[in-house]
Coordinates of C-alpha atoms and ligand atoms in Angstrom, one line a residue:
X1 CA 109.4 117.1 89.8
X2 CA 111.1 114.6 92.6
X3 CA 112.9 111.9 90.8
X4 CA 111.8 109.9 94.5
X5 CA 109.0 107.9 92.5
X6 CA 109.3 104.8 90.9
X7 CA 109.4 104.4 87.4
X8 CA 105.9 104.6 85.9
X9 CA 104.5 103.1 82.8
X10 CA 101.1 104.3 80.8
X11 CA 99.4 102.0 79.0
X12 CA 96.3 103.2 77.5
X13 CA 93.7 102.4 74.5
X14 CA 90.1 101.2 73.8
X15 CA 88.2 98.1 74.9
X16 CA 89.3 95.0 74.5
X17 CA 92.8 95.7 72.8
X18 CA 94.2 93.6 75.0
X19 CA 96.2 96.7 76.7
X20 CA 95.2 94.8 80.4
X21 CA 96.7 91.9 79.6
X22 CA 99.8 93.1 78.3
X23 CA 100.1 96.1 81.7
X24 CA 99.6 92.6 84.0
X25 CA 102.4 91.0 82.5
X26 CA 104.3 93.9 82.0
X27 CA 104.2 94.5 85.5
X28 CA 105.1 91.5 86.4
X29 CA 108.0 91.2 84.5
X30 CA 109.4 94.4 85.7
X31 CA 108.6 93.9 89.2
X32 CA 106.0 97.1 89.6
X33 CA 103.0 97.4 90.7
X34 CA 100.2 97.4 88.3
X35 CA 97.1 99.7 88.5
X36 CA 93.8 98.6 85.8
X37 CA 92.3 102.3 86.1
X38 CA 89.1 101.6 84.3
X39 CA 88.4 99.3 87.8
X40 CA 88.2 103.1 89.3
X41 CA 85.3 103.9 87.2
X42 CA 83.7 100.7 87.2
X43 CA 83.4 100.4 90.6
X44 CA 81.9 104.4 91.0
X45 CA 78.7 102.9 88.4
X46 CA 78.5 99.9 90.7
X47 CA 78.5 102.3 93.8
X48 CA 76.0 104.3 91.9
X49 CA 73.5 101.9 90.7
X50 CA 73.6 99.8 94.4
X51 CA 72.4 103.1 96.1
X52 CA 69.7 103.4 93.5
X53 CA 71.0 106.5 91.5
X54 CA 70.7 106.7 87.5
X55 CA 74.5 106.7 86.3
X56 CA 73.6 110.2 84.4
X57 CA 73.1 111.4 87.7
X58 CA 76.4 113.6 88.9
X59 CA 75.9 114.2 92.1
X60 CA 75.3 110.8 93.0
X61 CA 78.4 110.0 90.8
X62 CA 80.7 112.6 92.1
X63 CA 79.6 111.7 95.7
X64 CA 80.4 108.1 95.2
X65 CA 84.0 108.8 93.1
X66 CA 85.0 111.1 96.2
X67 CA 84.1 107.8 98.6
X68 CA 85.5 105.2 96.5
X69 CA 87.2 102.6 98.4
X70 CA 90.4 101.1 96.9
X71 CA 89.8 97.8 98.6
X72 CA 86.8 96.8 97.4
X73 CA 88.3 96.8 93.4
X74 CA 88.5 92.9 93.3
X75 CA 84.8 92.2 93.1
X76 CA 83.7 89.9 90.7
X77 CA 80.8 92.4 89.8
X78 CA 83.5 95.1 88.2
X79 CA 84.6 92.4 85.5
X80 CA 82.7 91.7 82.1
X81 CA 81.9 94.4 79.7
X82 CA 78.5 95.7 80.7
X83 CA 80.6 96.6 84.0
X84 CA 83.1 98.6 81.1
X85 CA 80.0 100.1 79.2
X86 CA 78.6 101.4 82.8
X87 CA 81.8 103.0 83.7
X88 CA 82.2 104.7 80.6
X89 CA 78.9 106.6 81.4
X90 CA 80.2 108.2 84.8
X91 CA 84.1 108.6 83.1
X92 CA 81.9 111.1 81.2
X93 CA 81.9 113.3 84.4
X94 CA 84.9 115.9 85.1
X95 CA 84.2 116.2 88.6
X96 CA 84.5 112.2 89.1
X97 CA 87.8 111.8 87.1
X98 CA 89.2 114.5 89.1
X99 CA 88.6 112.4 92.1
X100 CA 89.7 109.9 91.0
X101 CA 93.4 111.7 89.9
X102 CA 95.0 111.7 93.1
X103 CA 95.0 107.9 93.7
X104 CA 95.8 107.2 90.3
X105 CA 99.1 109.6 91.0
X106 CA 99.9 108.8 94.1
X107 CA 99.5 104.5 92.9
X108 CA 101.9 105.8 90.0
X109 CA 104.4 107.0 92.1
X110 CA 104.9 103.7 94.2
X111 CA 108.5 102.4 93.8
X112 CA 110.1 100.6 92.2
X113 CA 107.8 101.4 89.6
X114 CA 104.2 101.2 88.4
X115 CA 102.3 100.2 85.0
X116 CA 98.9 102.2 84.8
X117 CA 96.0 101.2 82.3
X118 CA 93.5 103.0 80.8
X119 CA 92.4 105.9 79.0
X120 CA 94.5 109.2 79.3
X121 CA 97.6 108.1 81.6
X122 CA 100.0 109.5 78.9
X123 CA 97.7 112.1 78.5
X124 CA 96.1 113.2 82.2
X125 CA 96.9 111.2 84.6
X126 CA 100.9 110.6 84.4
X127 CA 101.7 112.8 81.4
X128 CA 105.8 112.5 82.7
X129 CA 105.4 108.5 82.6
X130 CA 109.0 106.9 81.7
X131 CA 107.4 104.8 79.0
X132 CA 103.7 105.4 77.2
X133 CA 102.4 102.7 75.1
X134 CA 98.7 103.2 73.2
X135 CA 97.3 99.4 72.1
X136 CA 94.9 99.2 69.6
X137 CA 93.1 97.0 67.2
X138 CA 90.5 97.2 65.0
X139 CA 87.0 97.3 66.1
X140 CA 86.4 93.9 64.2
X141 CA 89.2 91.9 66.0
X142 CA 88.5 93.9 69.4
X143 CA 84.6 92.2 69.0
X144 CA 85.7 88.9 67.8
X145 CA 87.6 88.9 71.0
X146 CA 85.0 89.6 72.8
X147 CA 82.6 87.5 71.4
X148 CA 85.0 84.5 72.2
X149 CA 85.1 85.0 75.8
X150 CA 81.2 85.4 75.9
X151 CA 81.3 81.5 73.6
X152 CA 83.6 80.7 76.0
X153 CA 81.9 81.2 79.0
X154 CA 78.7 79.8 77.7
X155 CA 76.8 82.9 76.7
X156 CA 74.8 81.9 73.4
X157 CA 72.9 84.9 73.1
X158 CA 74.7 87.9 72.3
X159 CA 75.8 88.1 69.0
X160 CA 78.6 89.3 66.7
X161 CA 76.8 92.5 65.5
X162 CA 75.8 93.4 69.0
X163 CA 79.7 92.8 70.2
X164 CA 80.2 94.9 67.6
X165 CA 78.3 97.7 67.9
X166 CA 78.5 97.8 71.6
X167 CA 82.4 98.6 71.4
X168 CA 81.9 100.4 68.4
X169 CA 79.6 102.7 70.8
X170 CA 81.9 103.0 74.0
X171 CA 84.9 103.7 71.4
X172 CA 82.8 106.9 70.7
X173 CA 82.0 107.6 74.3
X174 CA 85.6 107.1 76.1
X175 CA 86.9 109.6 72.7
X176 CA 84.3 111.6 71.9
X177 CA 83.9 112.7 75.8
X178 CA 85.1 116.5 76.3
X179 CA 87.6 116.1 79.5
X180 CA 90.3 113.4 79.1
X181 CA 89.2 111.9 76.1
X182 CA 91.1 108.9 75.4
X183 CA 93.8 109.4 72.7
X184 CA 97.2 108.8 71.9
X185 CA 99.8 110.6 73.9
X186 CA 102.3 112.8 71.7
X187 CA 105.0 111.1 73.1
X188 CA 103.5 107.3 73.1
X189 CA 104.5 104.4 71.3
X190 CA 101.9 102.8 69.4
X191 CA 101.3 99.1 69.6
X192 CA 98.3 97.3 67.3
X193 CA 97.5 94.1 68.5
X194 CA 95.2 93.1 65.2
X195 CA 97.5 90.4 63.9
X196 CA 99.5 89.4 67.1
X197 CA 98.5 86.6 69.9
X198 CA 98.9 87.9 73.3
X199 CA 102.6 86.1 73.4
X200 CA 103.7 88.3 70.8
X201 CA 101.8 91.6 72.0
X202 CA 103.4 90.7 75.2
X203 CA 107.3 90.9 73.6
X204 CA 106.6 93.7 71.5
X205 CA 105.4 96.0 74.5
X206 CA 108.2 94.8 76.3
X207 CA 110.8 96.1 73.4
X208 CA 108.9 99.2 73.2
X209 CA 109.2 100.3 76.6
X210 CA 113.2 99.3 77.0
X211 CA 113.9 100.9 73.7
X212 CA 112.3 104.1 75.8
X213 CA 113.9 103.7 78.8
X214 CA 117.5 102.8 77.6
X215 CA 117.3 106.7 75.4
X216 CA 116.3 108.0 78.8
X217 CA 119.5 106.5 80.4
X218 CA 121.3 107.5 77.3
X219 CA 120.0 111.1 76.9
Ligands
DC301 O1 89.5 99.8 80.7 P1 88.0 99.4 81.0 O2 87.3 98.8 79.9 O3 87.9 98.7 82.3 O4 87.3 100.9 81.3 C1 86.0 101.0 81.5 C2 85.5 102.4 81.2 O5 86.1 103.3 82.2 C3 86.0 103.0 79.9 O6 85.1 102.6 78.8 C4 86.1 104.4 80.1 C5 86.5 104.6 81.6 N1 87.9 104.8 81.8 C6 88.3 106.1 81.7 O7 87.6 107.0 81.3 N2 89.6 106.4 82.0 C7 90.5 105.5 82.3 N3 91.8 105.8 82.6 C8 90.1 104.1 82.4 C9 88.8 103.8 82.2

């Protein structure tokens, strides 16, 4: 494999864990580019749904996947997590997360370096990433997070149990699925998030991923 790329960092786990936040500032902090994956898939059920098609529909799914343009993954419509619950429908799909696996590389590649979120970037995507981190919480913390955000931006409706359940649900589709399920890498470090603020989740990744590098540099 050419050593020409950049330096590449996976950072997967389930909804809400927080693993976004932490591959922004990551990225940031080293200088890399940063790639949020699940925007892939998100934007493939928007396609999907805007042309009319039932997400369960794989034609439609594939067709859209295979069309996806890159620049259009800053639309307000692709945040919030019935956006997340779509995409985990059409992530289902082989033939769509194969089309989606070349721009995922070739984004990984960029130099000086790139931080990857998702599902199964240690696993599928970048299995030869420098550093792998899998963040995780419990489903409980994960919902009360998400319940927050929905007080916070004035949603009074949803509640707790439905948080709940609703990431309990995905957590079963995006691991349960049979290609690329999501699941810790071999060779990732494993970073829970259920008692630390974002500050500290932030630090701790950090460590992590030096720690990794520097017995790279040293092996
Ligand atoms: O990370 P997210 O919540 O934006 O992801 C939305 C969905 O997309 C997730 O539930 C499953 C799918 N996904 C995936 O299958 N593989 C990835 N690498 C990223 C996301």
């Amino acid at each position: 494999m050419s050593r020409m790329r950049g330096m590449i960092i996976a950072i997967d786990g389930p909804a809400a864990s927080g693993k976004g936040t932490i591959a922004k500032l990551v990225a940031e902090h080293f200088g890399f580019h940063c790639l949020d994956t699940g925007l892939l898939y998100r934007a493939v059920a928007r396609d999907v749904e805007r042309a009319g098609f039932r997400l369960e529909d794989t034609w439609a799914a594939v067709s859209y996947a295979r069309g996806l343009d890159a620049a259009t993954l800053d639309d307000p419509a692709l945040r919030g997590a019935e956006a997340g619950d779509r995409a985990s429908v059409v992530a289902k799909i082989p033939e769509v997360r194969r089309a989606l696996l070349k721009y995922q590389r070739a984004f990984a590649e960029r130099p000086p370096g790139a931080v990857l979120d998702g599902r199964d970037i240690g696993t599928v995507v970048c299995p030869d990433a420098d550093a792998k981190l899998f963040v995780t919480a419990t489903a409980e913390v994960r919902a009360e997070r998400r319940f927050s955000e929905l007080r916070a931006r004035g949603d009074t409706t949803t509640g707790y149990a439905a948080v709940l359940a609703a990431i309990r649900e995905r957590d079963a589709r995006d691991s349960g699925r049979a290609d690329a399920p999501m699941k810790m890498a071999a060779d990732a470090d494993l970073l829970d998030t259920t008692q630390l603020g974002i500050e500290a989740a932030f630090d701790a990744a950090v460590g992590l991923i030096k720690r990794k590098i520097g017995q790279q540099g040293a092996a």
